[in-house]
Each structure stands twice: as C-alpha cells, then as structure tokens.
Coordinates of C-alpha atoms in Angstrom, one line a residue:
X1 CA 68.8 98.9 87.6
X2 CA 67.6 95.7 86.0
X3 CA 66.3 96.1 82.4
X4 CA 64.6 93.4 80.5
X5 CA 66.3 92.5 77.2
X6 CA 65.4 90.0 74.4
X7 CA 68.3 87.8 75.5
X8 CA 68.4 88.1 79.3
X9 CA 65.4 87.9 81.6
X10 CA 65.1 89.9 84.8
X11 CA 65.3 86.7 86.7
X12 CA 68.6 85.7 85.0
X13 CA 70.1 89.2 85.6
X14 CA 69.1 89.2 89.3
X15 CA 70.5 85.7 89.8
X16 CA 73.8 86.6 88.0
X17 CA 74.1 89.7 90.2
X18 CA 74.0 87.7 93.4
X19 CA 76.1 84.9 92.0
X20 CA 78.9 87.3 91.0
X21 CA 78.9 88.8 94.5
X22 CA 78.9 85.4 96.2
X23 CA 81.7 84.0 94.1
X24 CA 83.8 87.2 94.5
X25 CA 83.0 87.0 98.2
X26 CA 81.5 90.5 98.3
X27 CA 78.6 88.6 99.9
X28 CA 80.4 86.6 102.6
X29 CA 79.4 83.1 103.7
X30 CA 76.6 83.1 106.2
X31 CA 75.1 86.4 104.9
X32 CA 71.4 86.6 104.7
X33 CA 69.9 87.6 101.3
X34 CA 67.3 90.3 101.4
X35 CA 63.7 89.0 102.0
X36 CA 61.7 88.4 98.8
X37 CA 59.6 91.5 99.5
X38 CA 62.6 93.8 100.3
X39 CA 64.6 92.5 97.3
X40 CA 61.6 93.1 95.0
X41 CA 61.3 96.7 96.2
X42 CA 65.0 97.4 96.0
X43 CA 65.4 96.0 92.5
X44 CA 62.1 97.3 91.1
X45 CA 60.9 93.8 90.1
X46 CA 58.0 91.5 91.1
X47 CA 58.3 89.0 94.1
X48 CA 57.9 86.2 91.5
X49 CA 61.1 87.3 89.8
X50 CA 63.0 87.3 93.1
X51 CA 61.7 83.8 94.0
X52 CA 62.8 82.5 90.6
X53 CA 66.2 84.1 90.9
X54 CA 66.7 82.6 94.4
X55 CA 65.7 79.3 93.1
X56 CA 68.5 79.5 90.5
X57 CA 71.0 80.3 93.2
X58 CA 69.7 77.3 95.2
X59 CA 70.1 75.1 92.2
X60 CA 73.7 76.3 91.7
X61 CA 74.5 75.5 95.3
X62 CA 75.4 79.1 96.2
X63 CA 72.7 79.7 98.8
X64 CA 70.6 77.6 101.2
X65 CA 67.1 78.1 102.3
X66 CA 66.4 78.0 106.1
X67 CA 62.8 77.3 107.0
X68 CA 61.0 80.5 108.1
X69 CA 64.3 82.4 108.1
X70 CA 65.1 83.1 104.5
X71 CA 68.0 82.5 102.1
X72 CA 71.7 82.4 103.3
X73 CA 75.0 82.3 101.4
X74 CA 76.6 78.9 101.7
X75 CA 80.2 78.5 102.9
X76 CA 81.5 76.7 99.8
X77 CA 84.9 76.1 101.5
X78 CA 83.4 74.5 104.6
X79 CA 81.0 72.3 102.7
X80 CA 83.9 70.1 101.5
X81 CA 85.5 69.7 104.9
X82 CA 85.1 66.7 107.2
X83 CA 82.3 67.1 109.7
X84 CA 84.6 67.1 112.8
X85 CA 86.6 70.0 111.3
X86 CA 83.5 72.0 110.6
X87 CA 82.5 71.5 114.3
X88 CA 86.0 72.8 115.4
X89 CA 85.5 75.9 113.3
X90 CA 82.2 76.5 115.1
X91 CA 84.0 76.6 118.5
X92 CA 83.7 79.8 120.7
X93 CA 85.9 82.6 119.4
X94 CA 87.3 83.8 122.7
X95 CA 87.9 82.5 126.2
X96 CA 88.5 84.5 129.4
X97 CA 91.4 83.7 131.7
X98 CA 91.2 83.6 135.5
X99 CA 92.7 87.0 135.6
X100 CA 89.9 88.4 133.4
X101 CA 92.0 89.2 130.3
X102 CA 90.3 88.1 127.1
X103 CA 92.3 85.4 125.3
X104 CA 91.0 85.3 121.7
X105 CA 91.4 82.1 119.8
X106 CA 92.3 82.0 116.1
X107 CA 89.6 83.6 114.1
X108 CA 86.9 81.4 112.4
X109 CA 87.5 80.5 108.8
X110 CA 84.8 83.0 107.8
X111 CA 87.1 85.8 108.8
X112 CA 89.2 85.2 105.7
X113 CA 86.1 85.8 103.6
X114 CA 85.2 89.0 105.4
X115 CA 88.7 90.5 105.3
X116 CA 89.3 89.7 101.7
X117 CA 85.9 91.0 100.6
X118 CA 87.2 94.6 100.6
X119 CA 90.3 93.6 98.7
X120 CA 88.3 91.7 96.1
X121 CA 86.1 94.8 95.8
X122 CA 89.2 96.9 95.1
X123 CA 89.7 94.9 91.9
X124 CA 86.0 94.5 91.1
X125 CA 85.3 96.6 88.1
X126 CA 81.5 96.7 88.5
X127 CA 81.2 100.5 88.5
X128 CA 83.1 103.5 87.2
X129 CA 82.1 105.6 90.2
X130 CA 84.5 106.8 93.0
X131 CA 84.6 104.1 95.6
X132 CA 84.2 105.2 99.3
X133 CA 85.8 102.0 100.6
X134 CA 89.0 102.2 98.5
X135 CA 92.3 102.1 100.3
X136 CA 94.4 104.3 97.9
X137 CA 94.2 107.6 96.2
X138 CA 92.2 107.9 93.0
X139 CA 93.8 106.8 89.8
X140 CA 93.4 110.3 88.4
X141 CA 95.5 111.7 91.2
X142 CA 98.3 109.1 90.8
X143 CA 98.5 109.8 87.1
X144 CA 100.1 113.1 88.0
X145 CA 103.3 111.1 88.8
X146 CA 104.5 111.2 85.2
X147 CA 108.1 111.2 86.4
X148 CA 107.8 107.5 87.2
X149 CA 107.6 106.1 83.6
X150 CA 110.4 108.4 82.7
X151 CA 112.5 107.0 85.5
X152 CA 111.7 103.5 84.4
X153 CA 112.7 104.2 80.8
X154 CA 116.0 105.7 82.0
X155 CA 116.8 102.7 84.1
X156 CA 116.1 100.2 81.4
X157 CA 117.8 102.1 78.5
X158 CA 120.8 100.5 76.8
X159 CA 123.2 98.5 78.9
X160 CA 121.3 99.3 82.1
X161 CA 118.7 96.8 81.0
X162 CA 121.1 93.9 80.9
X163 CA 122.5 94.6 84.4
X164 CA 119.2 95.4 86.0
X165 CA 116.6 93.2 84.3
X166 CA 118.4 90.1 83.1
X167 CA 119.8 89.0 86.5
X168 CA 118.4 88.4 89.9
X169 CA 118.4 91.4 92.1
X170 CA 120.4 91.6 95.3
X171 CA 118.8 89.5 98.1
X172 CA 118.5 92.5 100.5
X173 CA 117.2 94.7 97.7
X174 CA 118.8 97.2 95.4
X175 CA 121.8 98.9 97.2
X176 CA 121.0 102.3 95.7
X177 CA 117.4 102.2 97.0
X178 CA 118.5 101.1 100.4
X179 CA 120.9 104.0 100.6
X180 CA 118.2 106.4 99.6
X181 CA 115.8 104.9 102.1
X182 CA 118.3 105.2 104.9
X183 CA 118.5 108.9 104.3
X184 CA 114.7 109.2 104.2
X185 CA 114.4 107.3 107.5
X186 CA 117.1 109.6 109.0
X187 CA 114.8 112.5 108.2
X188 CA 112.1 110.8 110.3
X189 CA 114.7 110.2 113.1
X190 CA 114.7 106.5 112.5
X191 CA 118.4 105.4 112.7
X192 CA 118.8 102.7 110.0
X193 CA 121.9 101.8 108.1
X194 CA 121.4 100.4 104.5
X195 CA 122.5 97.0 105.9
X196 CA 119.5 97.1 108.2
X197 CA 117.0 97.8 105.4
X198 CA 115.4 95.1 103.2
X199 CA 113.1 95.7 100.3
X200 CA 109.9 93.7 99.8
X201 CA 107.0 93.2 97.4
X202 CA 105.0 96.0 99.0
X203 CA 104.5 96.7 102.7
X204 CA 102.1 93.8 103.1
X205 CA 104.9 91.3 102.3
X206 CA 107.2 93.1 104.8
X207 CA 104.6 92.5 107.5
X208 CA 104.3 88.9 106.5
X209 CA 108.1 88.3 106.5
X210 CA 108.2 89.7 110.1
X211 CA 105.4 87.4 111.2
X212 CA 106.9 84.3 109.6
X213 CA 110.3 85.1 111.1
X214 CA 109.4 85.9 114.6
X215 CA 106.3 83.8 115.2
X216 CA 105.2 80.2 115.1
X217 CA 101.7 78.8 115.0
X218 CA 99.8 79.4 118.3
X219 CA 101.9 82.4 119.4
X220 CA 99.9 85.4 120.8
X221 CA 100.1 88.7 118.8
X222 CA 98.7 92.0 119.9
X223 CA 96.9 94.0 117.2
X224 CA 95.2 97.3 117.4
X225 CA 91.4 97.3 117.1
X226 CA 89.8 98.7 115.1
X227 CA 92.6 97.9 112.7
X228 CA 93.5 96.7 109.2
X229 CA 91.2 93.8 108.5
X230 CA 93.8 92.1 106.3
X231 CA 96.2 91.9 109.3
X232 CA 93.7 90.1 111.5
X233 CA 93.0 87.5 108.7
X234 CA 96.7 87.2 107.7
X235 CA 97.7 86.3 111.3
X236 CA 94.9 83.9 111.6
X237 CA 95.9 82.2 108.4
X238 CA 99.4 81.7 110.0
X239 CA 97.7 80.1 113.1
X240 CA 98.5 83.0 115.5
X241 CA 96.3 83.9 118.5
X242 CA 95.1 87.4 117.9
X243 CA 94.9 89.7 121.0
X244 CA 92.9 92.8 120.0
X245 CA 94.1 96.0 121.8
X246 CA 91.6 98.9 121.7
X247 CA 93.1 101.9 119.8
X248 CA 92.3 105.3 121.3
X249 CA 93.1 108.8 120.2
X250 CA 96.5 108.9 122.0
X251 CA 97.5 105.3 121.4
X252 CA 96.7 101.7 122.4
X253 CA 94.9 100.9 125.6
X254 CA 97.8 100.4 127.9
X255 CA 95.8 98.6 130.6
X256 CA 94.7 96.0 128.2
X257 CA 98.2 95.6 126.8
X258 CA 99.6 95.1 130.3
X259 CA 97.0 92.4 131.1
X260 CA 97.9 90.6 127.9
X261 CA 101.6 90.8 128.7
X262 CA 101.1 89.4 132.2
X263 CA 98.8 86.6 131.2
X264 CA 99.7 85.6 127.7
X265 CA 103.3 86.7 127.1
X266 CA 102.7 88.0 123.5
X267 CA 105.6 87.8 121.1
X268 CA 104.7 90.8 118.8
X269 CA 102.6 94.0 118.8
X270 CA 101.5 95.3 115.4
X271 CA 100.8 99.1 115.3
X272 CA 100.0 101.9 112.9
X273 CA 101.3 104.7 115.0
X274 CA 100.8 107.5 112.5
X275 CA 97.5 108.1 110.8
X276 CA 96.0 104.9 112.1
X277 CA 93.8 102.9 109.8
X278 CA 90.8 103.4 110.0
X279 CA 90.6 106.2 112.7
X280 CA 93.3 108.6 111.6
X281 CA 94.7 108.8 115.1
X282 CA 98.4 109.6 115.8
X283 CA 100.4 108.2 118.7
X284 CA 101.3 110.7 121.4
X285 CA 104.9 110.8 122.8
X286 CA 103.9 110.0 126.3
X287 CA 101.9 107.0 125.2
X288 CA 104.8 105.8 122.9
X289 CA 107.2 105.8 125.8
X290 CA 104.9 103.6 127.9
X291 CA 104.4 101.2 125.0
X292 CA 108.2 100.9 124.7
X293 CA 108.5 100.3 128.4
X294 CA 106.1 97.4 128.2
X295 CA 108.1 96.0 125.3
X296 CA 111.3 96.1 127.3
X297 CA 109.7 94.7 130.4
X298 CA 108.0 91.7 128.7
X299 CA 110.4 91.1 125.8
X300 CA 108.1 91.5 122.8
X301 CA 108.9 93.1 119.4
X302 CA 106.9 95.9 117.8
X303 CA 106.3 96.1 114.1
X304 CA 105.4 99.7 113.1
X305 CA 103.5 100.0 109.9
X306 CA 104.2 103.5 108.6
X307 CA 102.3 103.1 105.3
X308 CA 100.9 106.6 105.5
X309 CA 104.2 108.4 106.2
X310 CA 104.1 110.4 103.0
X311 CA 100.8 112.2 103.9
X312 CA 101.6 112.3 107.7
X313 CA 102.3 115.4 109.8
X314 CA 106.0 116.4 109.7
X315 CA 106.9 115.7 113.3
X316 CA 104.6 112.7 114.0
X317 CA 105.7 110.4 116.9
X318 CA 107.1 107.1 115.7
X319 CA 108.0 104.2 118.0
X320 CA 111.0 103.3 115.8
X321 CA 112.4 106.7 116.2
X322 CA 112.1 106.7 120.0
X323 CA 113.4 103.2 120.3
X324 CA 116.2 103.4 117.8
X325 CA 115.3 100.1 116.2
X326 CA 116.1 98.0 119.2
X327 CA 112.8 96.2 119.8
X328 CA 111.0 97.9 116.8
X329 CA 110.8 96.9 113.2
X330 CA 109.8 99.7 110.8
X331 CA 107.7 98.9 107.7
X332 CA 107.0 101.4 104.8
X333 CA 105.9 101.4 101.2
X334 CA 104.8 103.6 98.3
X335 CA 101.4 102.2 97.3
X336 CA 99.3 104.8 99.1
X337 CA 101.0 107.8 97.5
X338 CA 102.7 106.8 94.2
X339 CA 102.4 103.4 92.5
X340 CA 100.2 100.6 93.9
X341 CA 101.1 98.2 91.1
X342 CA 104.8 98.6 91.5
X343 CA 104.6 96.8 94.8
X344 CA 107.8 98.3 96.3
X345 CA 108.0 98.1 100.1
X346 CA 110.7 97.8 102.7
X347 CA 111.4 97.1 106.3
X348 CA 114.2 98.4 108.7
X349 CA 115.1 96.1 111.6
X350 CA 117.5 95.6 114.4
X351 CA 120.9 94.3 113.0
X352 CA 120.7 91.0 114.8
X353 CA 117.4 90.1 113.1
X354 CA 118.4 91.0 109.5
X355 CA 119.8 87.6 108.5
X356 CA 116.7 85.8 109.8
X357 CA 114.4 88.1 108.0
X358 CA 116.4 87.7 104.8
X359 CA 116.2 83.9 105.0
X360 CA 112.4 84.2 105.1
X361 CA 112.4 86.6 102.1
X362 CA 114.6 84.2 100.1
X363 CA 112.2 81.3 100.8
X364 CA 109.2 83.3 99.7
X365 CA 110.2 85.4 96.7
X366 CA 114.0 84.9 96.3
X367 CA 114.6 88.6 95.4
X368 CA 112.5 91.6 94.5
X369 CA 112.4 93.5 91.1
X370 CA 115.6 95.5 90.9
X371 CA 114.5 97.5 87.9
X372 CA 111.5 98.9 89.8
X373 CA 113.6 99.5 92.9
X374 CA 116.2 101.4 90.9
X375 CA 113.5 103.6 89.3
X376 CA 112.0 104.3 92.7
X377 CA 115.4 105.3 94.0
X378 CA 115.8 107.7 91.2
X379 CA 112.4 109.3 91.9
X380 CA 113.3 109.7 95.5
X381 CA 116.8 110.9 95.0
X382 CA 115.8 113.6 92.5
X383 CA 113.2 115.0 94.9
X384 CA 110.3 114.0 92.6
X385 CA 108.6 111.9 95.1
X386 CA 108.8 114.6 97.8
X387 CA 107.3 117.2 95.5
X388 CA 104.5 114.8 94.4
X389 CA 103.7 114.0 98.1
X390 CA 103.4 117.7 98.9
X391 CA 100.9 118.1 96.0
X392 CA 98.9 115.1 97.2
X393 CA 98.8 116.3 100.8
X394 CA 97.4 119.7 99.7
X395 CA 94.9 118.1 97.4
X396 CA 93.9 115.6 100.1
X397 CA 93.4 118.3 102.6
X398 CA 91.0 120.1 100.2
X399 CA 89.1 116.9 99.5
X400 CA 88.9 116.1 103.2
X401 CA 87.3 119.4 104.0
X402 CA 84.6 118.8 101.3
X403 CA 84.0 115.2 102.3
X404 CA 83.7 116.1 106.0
X405 CA 81.2 118.8 105.2
X406 CA 79.1 116.5 103.0
X407 CA 79.2 113.7 105.6
X408 CA 78.0 116.0 108.3
X409 CA 75.2 117.4 106.1
X410 CA 74.2 113.8 105.4
X411 CA 73.6 113.2 109.1
X412 CA 76.8 111.3 109.9
X413 CA 79.0 111.7 113.0
X414 CA 82.8 111.3 113.0
X415 CA 83.9 108.9 115.7
X416 CA 87.5 110.2 115.3
X417 CA 88.9 113.6 114.4
X418 CA 89.2 113.6 110.6
X419 CA 92.8 113.3 109.5
X420 CA 94.9 111.7 106.8
X421 CA 93.2 109.6 104.0
X422 CA 90.4 107.9 106.0
X423 CA 87.4 109.0 108.0
X424 CA 85.8 106.8 110.7
X425 CA 82.1 107.6 110.4
X426 CA 79.1 106.7 112.4
X427 CA 76.1 106.2 110.0
X428 CA 73.5 105.2 112.6
X429 CA 72.6 102.0 110.7
X430 CA 74.1 98.6 110.3
X431 CA 76.9 99.2 107.8
X432 CA 77.1 95.5 106.7
X433 CA 73.5 95.8 105.5
X434 CA 74.2 99.3 104.1
X435 CA 77.2 98.1 102.2
X436 CA 75.2 95.4 100.4
X437 CA 72.5 97.9 99.4
X438 CA 75.1 100.5 98.3
X439 CA 76.6 97.8 96.0
X440 CA 73.4 97.8 94.1
X441 CA 74.0 101.5 93.4
X442 CA 77.6 100.9 92.3
X443 CA 79.4 102.0 95.5
X444 CA 81.8 99.8 97.5
X445 CA 81.8 100.6 101.2
X446 CA 84.2 99.5 104.0
X447 CA 81.8 98.5 106.9
X448 CA 83.0 98.9 110.4
X449 CA 82.8 95.1 111.2
X450 CA 85.7 94.5 108.8
X451 CA 88.0 96.3 111.2
X452 CA 87.5 94.1 114.2
X453 CA 89.0 90.8 115.1
X454 CA 85.6 89.3 115.9
X455 CA 83.0 90.4 113.3
X456 CA 79.9 91.9 114.8
X457 CA 77.3 94.5 113.7
X458 CA 78.6 98.0 113.6
X459 CA 77.1 101.4 112.6
X460 CA 80.6 102.7 111.7
X461 CA 82.3 102.7 108.3
X462 CA 85.6 103.9 106.9
X463 CA 85.5 106.4 104.1
X464 CA 88.2 107.5 101.8
X465 CA 88.2 111.3 101.8
X466 CA 89.5 111.5 98.2
X467 CA 86.6 109.4 96.9
X468 CA 83.7 110.9 98.9
X469 CA 84.0 114.6 98.1
X470 CA 81.1 114.4 95.5
X471 CA 77.5 115.2 96.6
X472 CA 76.2 112.4 94.3
X473 CA 77.5 109.6 96.6
X474 CA 76.0 111.2 99.7
X475 CA 72.7 111.7 98.1
X476 CA 72.4 108.0 97.3
X477 CA 73.8 107.2 100.8
X478 CA 71.0 109.3 102.4
X479 CA 68.3 107.6 100.3
X480 CA 69.5 104.1 101.1
X481 CA 70.1 104.8 104.8
X482 CA 66.6 106.3 105.1
X483 CA 65.2 103.2 103.6
X484 CA 67.0 101.0 106.2
X485 CA 65.8 103.3 109.0
X486 CA 62.2 102.9 108.0
X487 CA 62.3 99.1 108.4

C-alpha cells in the first residue's frame, strides 16, 4: 500500500515501484503496464497520480507510450542494438518442415528476460512473506540442518584447513565425496565408479558443462515442455535449436520425439525423469525403455536431471539406471534439500566422455571448492543427510496436503497429480497478469508461460507446496483473481 510521507510523494513511490521491477526484470520487456484507471484502483490513488508516475518512467526511458494502446516496458538491451539485428530478433520463432514436425528456431532475446525473472525474484527481498513461486524449501526448514556448520568446522580445523582450503581442489572434485556419491548412486541402481563422477558448482553448472561439451551452436536439443524455464533460456544463450517435447504423466511424447529424430537428428535430450518440474510427474518403466530405444537408434545422448532425488519415491524409474550410463549422463545436487548457497553439484557420465567434460570444467571454473565438498561428504557418510531428507519428506507431505486442500477451496484445479515439491495449478485466469498483481501484495508467483519454450498466455502456475500452506496467501489470491475475472 502506498502511503504519503513528508519526503516521498505517492507519485514518486509508484514510479519507484515500477522502476524497480523493470530494472530487476520482474516486469519483462514488452509487458503492458496497467491502464491508468486499473492502476489507480489497484493502488488506491488518483488517476492523476498514475499519469504523473508513468510520465516519470517515460522520462527515465524505462517505458514507452503507444498511441491508444497504453504504456509498455522498453527492451533496454535491444534499444542499443543495430537495426538489422533487431529485425532478426523479430523473425518467426518456429518453422514447420515438410514432414510436419515443428522445428523451433532459437528463442527470441526476450526469453532471457522471462526466464531470469523468476530467478531474480528469488533474490528479491521485497517481502517477508512465503513465496509461492520459490524453487527451494523455506529457509526455516533448511535451518534444521545444523550438522552442516559442524561438519564445515571439523573439516577446517587445524591442519585440515591448510590441505583443503589453501590449495586448488582436485580437478574432478574431492575424491572422498566422489566415493560417497558412487555409493549413493549404487543405491539408486546407477552404476558409476568414482572416476566417472565429477563435481560441479551446483547442478546447473553440470547441465551447462554437458551442453558445452556435447553441442555446438545450431545443434538441435530436445527439452521437455512444460519444463524448467532456465534450461530453455540457457540453451538459447548457447545458440542451440530448442525442440520442445510435450511431457505427459508417463513420460515424454514419444511420437513427437520420433519425428524430431527422423527430421532434425537432435544431439541431446534433457529430461527430469523423477518429480518433473513443474508437473511432479514420474517416468514409467515402459516409457523409459522406449526413450532409450530411440536414443540407441538415433545416436543422441540423454542428460537426466535428478535434482529432486532426495524427496523422490524410493523406487522411481531413472533412465540412467536402466541404461547403465551408456548414452545417459546423470546430474544431481543438494540445493533443493540441504544447502542452496553451498552450490555443490555433480554429474556421472560414460567413461569415454569424462575427459572431455573435465576439459570444459577446467576452462570454466578450474576446480570446485574442496572444503565444501569434504564437508558434504562427511554429512552424507555419517547418515546426517539421509535422516534430514527423511524429515523433510515427511514435513513436505504434510504441507502438500494442506496446500492442495487450500488450492481446491480457492477454486483451483490441479493439472497434474500433486507430488513432490511443486504443484501445477490451473487458476482460470492469465497468470502473467495475476503474477504482476500479486507482486503488489508481496507474493512472487511462477506463471505457466515461464515453463514453455515459446512464451504465450497461460492459466497455469507452479506453486511450491512448502510455501503455500497458509490460508493468508490463498485469501489474497482469491481477491486478486476475482478482480481479474470481473474485467
């Protein structure tokens, strides 16, 4: 709520609110600002105040006025580009081959803005409220892992500090952690020797290393849709051709994959087999075998992102386990369950790819923090991580039950069976518009359009079950949605 003060007018406050969102890209380029009338009603101010605030944004070069259409956020990056490049960015996003299989072109530059909006929002400290669009467990939950600081203190005590912190770590990663990870992967039926495991700065870097090693600009890559928005944007930034594969409850659409393989010869398929983000779906064994048959027939690799393994069902189907790391590359990490800021991730790959993957790692980060890796190994080896994960699974199950009930009472429908950390919810209204309105109330949402290769209006949104189990959020949600439905 805007409140007039002796030092800040309502106009200044409103202009600053929009300016902050534009600069942090929470309002993406091309977004239309609310009409003067709607904004005045939403913010509880006069139309004159809104007009004055929009004039300030115009003067700052943050928005542009389009005759009889309203005010739109300017693309500050494109404004400095040569005209012919701007025209190239405006080219059609997809083409259709003679065989009828869609052949997506690299995503438009604006896709970077859309994908990073959610990430920027994760670090945006504009509200102390639980954030429905967050991608990790709440900080209060993670604070229960008190064994982590103790492990770090033990690792850095005395002479251990000199050996672990004052030298570069091993290029492949701490040997002790890789041995522990090999045992953990064996429990998941993924056969990986320590020599096949390489540590990374989080699972995100593992995915990046795989892409930079196996692909070159222009290569086609199959990615599940809906899917992790950052993966679409990251591949686009590397110049890859994104081939979106519809993700169903049992796995990817095999007919679409087969058409892509026959027409475009993709080099890689990126998959979240277990507790898929954002739907929560898990791959079925029959579907997994067919995916691996396609990979063998057409010669592409599969990178399996198992980020949610710590909260997954005990006997979930994994492509890497069925394949035995022949055409698959397994990616894991600990950010979702334990320590987002430690940024400890890893990958397990076929032996013949390890040297190439290591070269890419060395060119990007040299090595990874051995002190953190040694502390992580200690937490795993002593069973502390396992016990912590068990507590988090139980707590998440309870939160999920409450969140689902509240969502249903608020008139939402689940587009996928609730499972894991995230729910895929149909709200009945455009969630891009809903997300901007909810920001005014202090809530960051993850609108459905973020999870598609080509951004388009969607009534879906991803919710974090751990941060949507309070009635206060859903009450505000219902009020804002009702306001949008009355328009």
